[in-house]
XYZ file of C-alpha atoms in Angstrom:
632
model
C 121.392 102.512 142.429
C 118.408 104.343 143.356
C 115.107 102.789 143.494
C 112.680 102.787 141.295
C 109.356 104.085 142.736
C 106.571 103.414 141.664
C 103.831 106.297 141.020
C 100.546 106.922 143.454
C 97.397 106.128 141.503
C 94.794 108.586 141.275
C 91.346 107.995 140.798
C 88.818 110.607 140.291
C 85.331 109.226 140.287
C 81.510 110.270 138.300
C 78.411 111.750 139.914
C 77.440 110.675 143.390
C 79.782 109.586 145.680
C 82.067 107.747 143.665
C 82.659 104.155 144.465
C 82.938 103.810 148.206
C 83.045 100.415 147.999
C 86.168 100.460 145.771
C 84.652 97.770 143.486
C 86.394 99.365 140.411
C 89.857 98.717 142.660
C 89.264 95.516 143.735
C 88.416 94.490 139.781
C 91.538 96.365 138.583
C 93.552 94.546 141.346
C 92.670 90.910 139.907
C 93.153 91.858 136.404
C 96.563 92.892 136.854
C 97.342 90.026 138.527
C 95.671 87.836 135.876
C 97.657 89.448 133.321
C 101.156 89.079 134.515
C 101.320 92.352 136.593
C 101.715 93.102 140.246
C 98.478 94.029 142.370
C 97.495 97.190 143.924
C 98.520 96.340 147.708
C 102.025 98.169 147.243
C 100.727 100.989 145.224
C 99.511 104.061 147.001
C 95.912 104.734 145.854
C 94.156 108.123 146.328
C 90.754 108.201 145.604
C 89.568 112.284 146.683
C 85.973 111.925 147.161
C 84.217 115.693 145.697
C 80.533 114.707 145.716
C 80.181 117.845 148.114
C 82.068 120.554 146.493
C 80.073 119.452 143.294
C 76.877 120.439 144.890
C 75.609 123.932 144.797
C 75.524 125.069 148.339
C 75.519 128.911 149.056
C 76.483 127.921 152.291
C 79.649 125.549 151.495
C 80.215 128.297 148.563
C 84.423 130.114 149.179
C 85.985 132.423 147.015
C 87.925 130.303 145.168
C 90.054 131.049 142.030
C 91.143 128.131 139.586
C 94.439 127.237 139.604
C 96.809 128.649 136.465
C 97.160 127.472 133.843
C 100.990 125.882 133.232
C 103.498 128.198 131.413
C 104.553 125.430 129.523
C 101.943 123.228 127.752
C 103.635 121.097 125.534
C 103.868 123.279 121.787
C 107.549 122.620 121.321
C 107.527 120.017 118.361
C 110.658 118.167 120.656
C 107.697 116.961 123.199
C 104.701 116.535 120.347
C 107.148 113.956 119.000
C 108.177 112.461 121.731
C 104.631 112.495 122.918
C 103.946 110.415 119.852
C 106.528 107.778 119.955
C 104.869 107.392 123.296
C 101.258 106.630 121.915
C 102.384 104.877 119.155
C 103.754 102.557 121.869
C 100.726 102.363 123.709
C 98.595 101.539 120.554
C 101.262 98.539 119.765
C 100.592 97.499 123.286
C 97.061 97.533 123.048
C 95.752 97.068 119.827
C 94.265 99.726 116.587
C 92.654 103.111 117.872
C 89.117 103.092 117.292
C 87.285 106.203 117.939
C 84.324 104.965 116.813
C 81.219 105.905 114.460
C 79.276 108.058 117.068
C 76.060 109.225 115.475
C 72.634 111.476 116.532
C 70.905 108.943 117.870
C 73.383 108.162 120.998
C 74.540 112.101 120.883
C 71.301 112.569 121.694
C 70.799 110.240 124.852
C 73.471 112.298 126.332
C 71.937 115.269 125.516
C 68.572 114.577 127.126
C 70.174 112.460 130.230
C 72.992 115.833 131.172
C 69.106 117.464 132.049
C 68.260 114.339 134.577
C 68.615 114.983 138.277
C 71.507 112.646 138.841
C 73.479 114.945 136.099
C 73.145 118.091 138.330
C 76.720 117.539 139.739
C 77.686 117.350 136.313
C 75.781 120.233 135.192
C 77.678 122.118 138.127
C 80.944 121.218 137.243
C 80.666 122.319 133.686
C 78.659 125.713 134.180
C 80.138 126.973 137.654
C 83.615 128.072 137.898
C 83.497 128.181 141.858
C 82.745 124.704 142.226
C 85.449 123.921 139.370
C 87.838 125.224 141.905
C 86.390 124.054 144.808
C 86.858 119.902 143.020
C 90.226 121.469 141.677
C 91.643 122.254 145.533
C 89.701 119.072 147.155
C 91.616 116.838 144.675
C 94.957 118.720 144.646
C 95.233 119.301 148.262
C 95.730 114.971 148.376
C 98.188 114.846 145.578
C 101.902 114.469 146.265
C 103.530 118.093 145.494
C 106.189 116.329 143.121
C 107.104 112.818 141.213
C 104.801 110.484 138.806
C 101.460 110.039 139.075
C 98.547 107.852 136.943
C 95.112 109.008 136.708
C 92.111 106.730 136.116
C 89.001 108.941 134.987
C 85.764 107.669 135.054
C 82.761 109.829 133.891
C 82.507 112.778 135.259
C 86.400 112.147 136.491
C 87.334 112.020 132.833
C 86.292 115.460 132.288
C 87.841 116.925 135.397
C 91.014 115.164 134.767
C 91.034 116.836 131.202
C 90.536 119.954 133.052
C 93.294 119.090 135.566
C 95.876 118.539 133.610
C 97.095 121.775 132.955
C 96.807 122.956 136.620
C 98.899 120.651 137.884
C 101.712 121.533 140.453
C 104.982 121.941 138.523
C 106.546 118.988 140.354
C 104.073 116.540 138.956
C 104.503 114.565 135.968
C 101.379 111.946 135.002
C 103.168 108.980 133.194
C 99.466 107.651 132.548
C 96.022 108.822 131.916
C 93.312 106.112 131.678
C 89.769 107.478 131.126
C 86.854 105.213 130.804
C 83.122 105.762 130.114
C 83.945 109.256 129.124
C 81.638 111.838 127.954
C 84.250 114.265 126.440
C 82.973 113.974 122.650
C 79.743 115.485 123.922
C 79.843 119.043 123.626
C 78.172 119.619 126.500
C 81.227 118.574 128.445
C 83.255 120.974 126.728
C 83.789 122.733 129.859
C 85.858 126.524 129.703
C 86.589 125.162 125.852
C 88.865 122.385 126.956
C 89.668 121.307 123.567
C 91.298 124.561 122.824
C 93.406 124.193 125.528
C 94.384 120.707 125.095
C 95.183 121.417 121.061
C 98.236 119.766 121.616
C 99.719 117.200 124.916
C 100.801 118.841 127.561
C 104.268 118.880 128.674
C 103.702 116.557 131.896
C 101.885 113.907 130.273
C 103.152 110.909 129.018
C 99.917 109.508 127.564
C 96.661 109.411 127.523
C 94.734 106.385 126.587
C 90.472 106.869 126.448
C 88.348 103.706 126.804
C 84.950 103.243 125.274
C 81.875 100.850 125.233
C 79.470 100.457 122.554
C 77.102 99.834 124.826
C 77.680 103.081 127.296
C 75.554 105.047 127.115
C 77.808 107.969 128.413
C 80.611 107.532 125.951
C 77.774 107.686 122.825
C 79.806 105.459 120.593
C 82.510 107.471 120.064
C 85.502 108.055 121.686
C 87.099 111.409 123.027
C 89.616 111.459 120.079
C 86.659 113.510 118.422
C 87.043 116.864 120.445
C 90.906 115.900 121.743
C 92.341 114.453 118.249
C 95.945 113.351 119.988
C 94.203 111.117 122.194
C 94.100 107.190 121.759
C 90.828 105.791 121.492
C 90.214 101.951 122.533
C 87.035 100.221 122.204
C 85.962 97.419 124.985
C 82.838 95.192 125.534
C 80.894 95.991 128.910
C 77.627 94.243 129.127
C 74.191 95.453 126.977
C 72.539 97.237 130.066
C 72.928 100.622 130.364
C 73.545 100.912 133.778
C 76.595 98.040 134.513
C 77.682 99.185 130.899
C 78.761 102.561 132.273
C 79.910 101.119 135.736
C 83.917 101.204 136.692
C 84.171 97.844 138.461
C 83.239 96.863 134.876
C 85.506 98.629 132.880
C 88.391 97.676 135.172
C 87.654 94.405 134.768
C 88.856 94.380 131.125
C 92.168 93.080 130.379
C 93.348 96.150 127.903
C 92.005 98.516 130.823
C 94.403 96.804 133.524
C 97.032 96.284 130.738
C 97.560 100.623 130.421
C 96.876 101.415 134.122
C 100.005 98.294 134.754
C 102.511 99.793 132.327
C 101.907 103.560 133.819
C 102.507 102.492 137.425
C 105.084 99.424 136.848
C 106.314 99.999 133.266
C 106.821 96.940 130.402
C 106.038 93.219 131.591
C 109.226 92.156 129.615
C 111.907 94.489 130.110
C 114.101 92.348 128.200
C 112.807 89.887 125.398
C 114.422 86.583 126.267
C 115.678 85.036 123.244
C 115.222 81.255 123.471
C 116.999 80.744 120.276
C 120.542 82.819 120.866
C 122.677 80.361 119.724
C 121.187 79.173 117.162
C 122.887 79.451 114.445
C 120.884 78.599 110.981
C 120.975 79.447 107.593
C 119.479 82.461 106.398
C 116.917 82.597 103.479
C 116.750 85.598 101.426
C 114.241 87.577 103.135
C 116.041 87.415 106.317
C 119.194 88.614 104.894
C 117.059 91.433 103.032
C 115.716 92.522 106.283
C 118.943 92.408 108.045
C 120.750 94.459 104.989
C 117.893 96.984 104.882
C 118.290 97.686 108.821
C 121.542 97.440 108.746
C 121.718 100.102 105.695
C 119.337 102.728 107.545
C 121.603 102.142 110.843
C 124.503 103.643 109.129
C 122.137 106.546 107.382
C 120.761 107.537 111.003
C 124.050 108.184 112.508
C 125.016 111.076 109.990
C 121.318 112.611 110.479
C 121.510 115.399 113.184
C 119.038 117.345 115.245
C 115.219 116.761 114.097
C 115.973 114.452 111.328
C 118.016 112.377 113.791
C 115.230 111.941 115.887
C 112.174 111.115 113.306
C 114.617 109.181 111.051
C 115.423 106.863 114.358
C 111.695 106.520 115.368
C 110.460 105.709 111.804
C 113.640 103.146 111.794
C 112.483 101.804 115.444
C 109.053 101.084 113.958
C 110.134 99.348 110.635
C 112.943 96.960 112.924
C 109.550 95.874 115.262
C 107.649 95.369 112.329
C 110.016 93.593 110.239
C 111.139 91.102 113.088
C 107.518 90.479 113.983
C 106.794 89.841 110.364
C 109.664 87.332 110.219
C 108.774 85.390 113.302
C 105.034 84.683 112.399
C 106.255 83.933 108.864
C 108.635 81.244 110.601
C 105.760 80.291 112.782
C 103.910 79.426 110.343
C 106.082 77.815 108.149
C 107.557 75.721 111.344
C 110.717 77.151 110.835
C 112.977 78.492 113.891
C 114.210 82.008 113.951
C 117.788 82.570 113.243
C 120.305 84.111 115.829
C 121.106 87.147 113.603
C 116.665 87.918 113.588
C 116.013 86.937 117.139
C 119.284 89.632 117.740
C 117.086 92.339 116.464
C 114.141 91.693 118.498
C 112.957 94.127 121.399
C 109.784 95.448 123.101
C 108.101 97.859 120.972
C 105.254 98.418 123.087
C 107.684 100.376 125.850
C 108.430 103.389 124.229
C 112.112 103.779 126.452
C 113.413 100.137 125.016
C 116.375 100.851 122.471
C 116.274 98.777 119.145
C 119.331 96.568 118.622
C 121.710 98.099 116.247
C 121.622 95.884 113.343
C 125.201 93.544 112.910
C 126.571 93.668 109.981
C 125.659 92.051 106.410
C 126.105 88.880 105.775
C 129.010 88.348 102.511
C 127.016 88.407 99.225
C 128.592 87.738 95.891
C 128.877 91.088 93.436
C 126.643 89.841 91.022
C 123.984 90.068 93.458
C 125.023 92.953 95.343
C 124.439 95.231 92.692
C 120.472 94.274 92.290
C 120.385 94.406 96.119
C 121.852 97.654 96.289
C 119.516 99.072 93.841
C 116.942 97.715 96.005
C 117.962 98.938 99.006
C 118.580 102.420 97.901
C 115.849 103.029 95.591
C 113.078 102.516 97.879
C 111.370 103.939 101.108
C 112.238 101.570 103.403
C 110.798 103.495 106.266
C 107.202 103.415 104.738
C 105.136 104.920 105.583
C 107.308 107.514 106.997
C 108.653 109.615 104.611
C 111.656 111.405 105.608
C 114.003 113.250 102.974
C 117.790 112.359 103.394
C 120.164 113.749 100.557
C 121.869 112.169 98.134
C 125.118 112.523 99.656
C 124.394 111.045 103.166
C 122.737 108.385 101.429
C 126.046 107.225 98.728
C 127.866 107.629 102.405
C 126.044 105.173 104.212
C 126.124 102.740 101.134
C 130.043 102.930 100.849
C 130.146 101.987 104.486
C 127.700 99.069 103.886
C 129.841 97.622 100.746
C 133.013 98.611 102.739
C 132.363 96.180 106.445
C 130.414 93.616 103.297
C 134.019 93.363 101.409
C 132.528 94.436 98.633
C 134.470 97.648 98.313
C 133.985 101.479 98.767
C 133.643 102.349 95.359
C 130.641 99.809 94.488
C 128.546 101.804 96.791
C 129.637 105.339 93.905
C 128.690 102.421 91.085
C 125.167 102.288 91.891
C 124.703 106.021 91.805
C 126.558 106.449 88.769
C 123.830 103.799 87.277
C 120.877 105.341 88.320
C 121.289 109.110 87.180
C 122.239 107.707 83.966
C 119.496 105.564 83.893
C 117.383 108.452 84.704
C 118.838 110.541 82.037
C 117.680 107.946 79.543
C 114.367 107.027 80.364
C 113.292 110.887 81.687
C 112.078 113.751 79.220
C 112.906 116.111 82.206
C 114.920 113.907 84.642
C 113.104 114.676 87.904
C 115.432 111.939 89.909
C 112.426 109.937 90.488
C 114.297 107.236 91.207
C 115.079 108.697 95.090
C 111.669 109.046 95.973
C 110.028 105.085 94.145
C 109.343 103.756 97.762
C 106.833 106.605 98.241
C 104.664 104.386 95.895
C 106.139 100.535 97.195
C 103.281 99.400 98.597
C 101.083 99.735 95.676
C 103.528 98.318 93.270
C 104.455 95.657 95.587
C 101.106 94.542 96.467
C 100.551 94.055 93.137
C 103.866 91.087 92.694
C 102.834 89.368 96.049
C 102.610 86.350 94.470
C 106.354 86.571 94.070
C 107.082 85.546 97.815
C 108.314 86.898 100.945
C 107.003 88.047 103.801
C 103.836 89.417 101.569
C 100.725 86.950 101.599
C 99.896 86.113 98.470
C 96.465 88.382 96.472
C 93.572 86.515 95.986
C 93.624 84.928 92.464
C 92.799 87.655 89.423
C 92.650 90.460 91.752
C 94.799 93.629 90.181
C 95.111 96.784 91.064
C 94.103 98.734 94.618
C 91.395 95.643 95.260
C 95.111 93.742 94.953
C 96.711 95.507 97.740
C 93.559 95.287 100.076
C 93.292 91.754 99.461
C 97.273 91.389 100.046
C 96.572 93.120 103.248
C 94.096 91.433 104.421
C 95.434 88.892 106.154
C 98.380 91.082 108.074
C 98.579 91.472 111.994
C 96.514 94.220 114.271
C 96.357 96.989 111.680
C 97.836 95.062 108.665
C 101.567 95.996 108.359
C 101.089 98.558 105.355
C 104.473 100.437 106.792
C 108.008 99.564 105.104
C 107.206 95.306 106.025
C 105.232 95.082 103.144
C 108.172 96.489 100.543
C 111.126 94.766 102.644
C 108.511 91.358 102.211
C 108.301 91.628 98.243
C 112.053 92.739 97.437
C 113.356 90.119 99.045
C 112.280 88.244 95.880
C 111.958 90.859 93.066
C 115.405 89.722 91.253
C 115.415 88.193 87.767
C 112.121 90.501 86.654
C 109.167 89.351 88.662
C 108.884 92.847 90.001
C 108.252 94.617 86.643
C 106.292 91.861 85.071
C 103.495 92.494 87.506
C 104.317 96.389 87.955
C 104.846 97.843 84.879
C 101.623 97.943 84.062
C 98.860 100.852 83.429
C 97.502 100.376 87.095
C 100.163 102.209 87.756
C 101.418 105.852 87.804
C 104.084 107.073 84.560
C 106.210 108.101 87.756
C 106.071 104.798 89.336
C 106.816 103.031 85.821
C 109.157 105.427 85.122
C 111.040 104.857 88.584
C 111.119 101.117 88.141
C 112.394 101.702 84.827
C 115.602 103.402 86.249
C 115.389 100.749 88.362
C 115.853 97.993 85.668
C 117.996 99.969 83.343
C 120.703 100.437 85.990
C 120.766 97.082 86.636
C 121.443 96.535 83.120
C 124.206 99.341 82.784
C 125.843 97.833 85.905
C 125.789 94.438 84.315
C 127.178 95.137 81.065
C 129.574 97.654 82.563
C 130.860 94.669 84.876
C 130.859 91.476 82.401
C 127.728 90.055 84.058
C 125.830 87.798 81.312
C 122.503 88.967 81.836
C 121.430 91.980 80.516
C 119.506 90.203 77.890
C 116.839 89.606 81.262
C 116.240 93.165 81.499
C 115.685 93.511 77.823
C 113.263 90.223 77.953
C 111.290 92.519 81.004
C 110.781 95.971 79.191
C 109.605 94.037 76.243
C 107.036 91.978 78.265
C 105.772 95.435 79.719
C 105.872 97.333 75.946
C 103.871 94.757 74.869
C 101.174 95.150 77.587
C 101.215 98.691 77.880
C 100.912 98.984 73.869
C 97.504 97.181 74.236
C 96.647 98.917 77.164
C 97.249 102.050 75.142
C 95.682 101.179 71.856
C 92.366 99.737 73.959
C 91.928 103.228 75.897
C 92.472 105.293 72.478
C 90.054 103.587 71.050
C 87.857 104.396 73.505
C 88.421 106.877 75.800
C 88.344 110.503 74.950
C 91.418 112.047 73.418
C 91.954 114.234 76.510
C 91.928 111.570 79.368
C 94.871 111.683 81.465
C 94.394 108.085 82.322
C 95.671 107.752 78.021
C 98.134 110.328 78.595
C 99.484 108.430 81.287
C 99.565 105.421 79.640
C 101.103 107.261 76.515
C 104.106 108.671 78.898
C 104.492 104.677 80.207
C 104.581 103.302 77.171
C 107.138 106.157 76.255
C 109.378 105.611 78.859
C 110.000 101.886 77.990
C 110.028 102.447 74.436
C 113.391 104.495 75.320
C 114.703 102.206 77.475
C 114.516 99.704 75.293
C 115.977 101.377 72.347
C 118.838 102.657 74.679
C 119.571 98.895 74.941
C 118.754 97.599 71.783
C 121.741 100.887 70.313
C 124.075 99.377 73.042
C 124.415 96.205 71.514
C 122.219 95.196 74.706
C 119.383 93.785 72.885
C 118.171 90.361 71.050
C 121.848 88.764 70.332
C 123.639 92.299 70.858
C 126.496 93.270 69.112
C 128.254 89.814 68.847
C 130.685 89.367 66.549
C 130.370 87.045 63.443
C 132.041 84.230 64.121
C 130.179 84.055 67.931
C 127.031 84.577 66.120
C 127.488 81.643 63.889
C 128.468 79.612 67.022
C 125.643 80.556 69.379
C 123.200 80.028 66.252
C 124.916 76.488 65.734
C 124.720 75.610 69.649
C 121.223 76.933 69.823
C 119.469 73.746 69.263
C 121.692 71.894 72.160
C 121.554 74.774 74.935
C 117.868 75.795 76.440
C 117.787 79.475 75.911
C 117.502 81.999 78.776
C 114.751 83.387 78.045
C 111.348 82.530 75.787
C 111.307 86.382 74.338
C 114.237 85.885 72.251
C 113.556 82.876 69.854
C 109.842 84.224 69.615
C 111.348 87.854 68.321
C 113.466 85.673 65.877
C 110.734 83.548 64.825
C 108.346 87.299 64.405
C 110.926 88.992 62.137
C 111.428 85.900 60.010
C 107.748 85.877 59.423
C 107.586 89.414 58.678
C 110.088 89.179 56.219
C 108.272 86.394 54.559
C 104.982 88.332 54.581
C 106.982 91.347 53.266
């Protein structure tokens, strides 16, 4: 096996001399050691000190020529991606980008201090191409002419590294760039239009993390994400005076500092997660078993995607498996529960962009009855949200075949639930639009909204509807707040039995999003009665609840609103599309009683006062038309 070696650090300091005390290494040293890393004494370290070829010295002047630019600077969309799986992964290590609020005030601080004295080297740098290739050689000339490298940018060094980066020798690959107390968001370190050239990463860069301080004066609130929009922006503390709040000794004495420079030159902390709770086998509730099903169900949809599908289809999957297991184990955490063998399985490092998810295992057995609401479920939303990635119809009735064949459930079930939905869609759809494929591009607004139903979801605050429902829902979520797919897998898992439409079909909603979980519902109704399952009259119960409500949210906009507002034509098309439904039902003999015959009316009517009846809906529609008929 060949050994890993580890890359040479770089750092490339402000104006002056740099740090010839090597503070800012000492400080780095100690943090990564505090944090779980190794220290710097078996890392090569090249610190190229430039203070002289900054200055402007006829004398010192050569003919110089900057070095080319690279041939290849990273416009194929292959690296772009791959570049941002990367950053992604540094963000989940780190925390939420922030490139902060800038503003004139601090933009113009920089502005006035770039005409001070101790700016002149940076003045230099920026307006004279000799000296730009006079640093350019000086710092080269110590680099190795091939491997890794990681470059920590302070200042001055931020902007030359920017400028560095595409001149690098061909052998060189940086698997980190850290800049800190940068000035790059000022334009007046747009030096030879950098930003043009750095529209998108370059080919030998990994990553490139930029760390800001409220209180630096230099980085003027803002981070470099402004002029360089690819980069990630981090926001640290470094104290209130100007001076120690631009210093490097200070910034690499910050945890998330030492924490990026660590992973570029020794790689993840936990190269495998250690799973305490292997064999521990427990029962699973039904949000573990969703999230297992719904990974396990875009596992078999991946492997028939090829070429650039493949690969965003498998990221966005990779992302939805971290969140979803991290979801689950601060659930448990809370709750004092232990995570099951089958969700600790499906745990890995997300924050090391080169560790491979666990293929999901199997599904667990479920009964038929309540595969085919789980089914719909799983194919009728976006479980990848808030990727959206188009797969067709075909791969997708593939994959679900597979997943009722290895659950005994059959082939052909996974052909059922198709059937159901197009000819749910015919019903409820003036101009079927197969709405019901793309419903998950809206779950997280109709799932916020049924939060209160369970799951990984926390519960809205009490009376809060609508978008202030979803913020509110959200609140409360991890770094970020897991909008993405975690947030649909968390409410599903307990949508059955019509909680989901009672609190989504409503008129906060789109007519496509009540339309879609209208298929939804219907299907589940068709599949029922088509299989003997004694519940249809549930659905019926739902799309009357939601009739009702949308009937008075109708009439109370019509009265009011003009007769041209889309919000009442949207409304109008609602109220429409589960006016069909239900009459699709009701002509089916799926309704209130159905099409029983005589002699099992009379006995349901005579064993209605010993039985408790399914649902409240039905005796009150009895007891209505009864007292209509009376009235009449």
């Amino acid at each position: 096996m060949t050994p890993v070696t580890t890359p040479t650090l770089v750092y490339l300091h402000g104006v002056g001399q740099g740090d010839l005390q090597q503070e800012w290494k000492a400080n780095l040293s100690a943090t990564l050691t505090r944090i779980g890393y190794p220290d710097l004494s078996d890392v090569t370290v090249i610190t190229p000190v430039y203070a002289d070829e900054l200055k402007e010295h006829s004398d010192t002047q050569r003919s110089l020529a900057l070095r080319p630019l690279r041939k290849d600077r990273g416009s194929n969309s292959t690296h772009v991606f791959d570049f941002e799986r990367r950053i992604a992964a540094m963000e989940h290590r780190l925390g939420r980008h922030n490139r902060g609020a800038g503003g004139a005030f601090p933009q113009a601080v920089v502005n006035a201090s770039v005409a001070l004295p101790i700016f002149a080297q940076a003045r230099n740098y920026v307006n004279n191409t000799q000296i730009r290739a006079q640093v350019h050689k000086c710092i080269v000339d110590q680099l190795p002419t091939e491997g890794d490298i990681v470059i920590l940018g302070h200042s001055l060094g931020s902007v030359i590294a920017a400028d560095l980066l595409l001149r690098l020798p061909e052998g060189l690959t940086v698997k980190g760039l850290a800049t800190i107390g940068s000035p790059l968001s000022n334009e007046n370190f747009n030096v030879d239009d950098i930003a043009k050239h750095l529209k998108t990463p370059p080919s030998n860069l990994s990553w490139w993390v930029n760390f800001w301080s409220g209180s630096d004066p230099v980085a003027a609130k803002r981070g470099v994400s402004t002029t360089i929009p690819w980069v990630l922006d981090f926001r640290i503390k470094t104290p209130l005076i100007p001076g120690p709040a631009h210093s490097s000794r200070k910034y690499c004495a910050d945890e998330a500092v030492a924490e990026a420079i660590g992973f570029g030159l020794f790689g993840s902390r936990s190269k495998e997660i250690v799973l305490a709770e292997k064999n521990l086998k427990l029962p699973l509730d039904d949000t573990e078993i969703f999230v297992l099903q719904a990974l396990r169900y875009g596992y078999l949809i991946s492997t028939r995607l090829k070429g650039d599908d493949a690969r965003r289809y498998a990221y966005a999957l990779r992302e939805t498996q971290a969140r979803m297991v991290a979801e689950i184990k601060e659930r448990n955490a809370r709750e004092n529960k232990p995570v099951p063998a089958e969700i600790s399985w499906l745990d890995f490092d997300i924050a090391d962009p080169e560790a491979d998810a666990p293929i999901p295992k199997k599904s667990p057995y479920m009964p038929k009855v309540q595969a085919y609401e789980r089914l719909l479920e799983l194919v009728g939303h976006n479980l990848l949200q808030p990727f959206e990635i188009e797969v067709s119809e075909k791969i997708k009735r593939e994959a679900l075949e597979d997943f009722t064949s290895e659950t005994y459930l059959g082939s052909p079930l996974g052909m059922e639930i198709y059937q159901a939905l197009h000819e749910a869609e015919q019903i409820v759809s003036v101009a079927p639009k197969t709405n019901w494929r793309r419903w998950g591009a809206f779950g997280v607004g109709a799932a916020a909204l049924t939060v209160a139903t369970g799951g990984l979801a926390l519960a809205a605050a009490p009376g809060v509807v609508g978008a202030a429902a979803i913020t509110s829902a959200l609140a409360s979520f991890g770094p970020g707040g897991m909008i993405g797919g975690i947030v649909t897998a968390g409410t599903l898992a307990t949508v059955g039995g019509g909680s989901f439409t009672v609190g989504a079909l409503s008129s906060v909603n789109s007519s496509e999003e009540v339309e879609a979980m209208v298929v939804h519902r219907l299907s589940l109704a068709l599949l029922w009665e088509a299989n003997g399952v004694d519940r249809v009259q549930e659905i019926w119960d739902e799309l009357a609840n939601a009739e009702r409500t949308l009937n008075r949210d109708y009439t109370r906009l019509k009265n009011v609103s003009d007769s041209s507002s889309p919000i009442l034509k949207d409304c109008e098309q609602q109220l429409h599309t589960v006016t069909r439904a239900l009459k699709y039902l009701g002509d089916h003999g799926m309704g209130p009683g159905g099409d029983l015959p005589e002699k099992e009316t009379e006995n349901a009517e005579a064993e209605e006062g010993t039985q408790e009846p399914k649902s409240v809906v039905a005796p009150l529609v009895k007891i209505l038309s009864k007292k209509h008929e009376t009235e009449g």
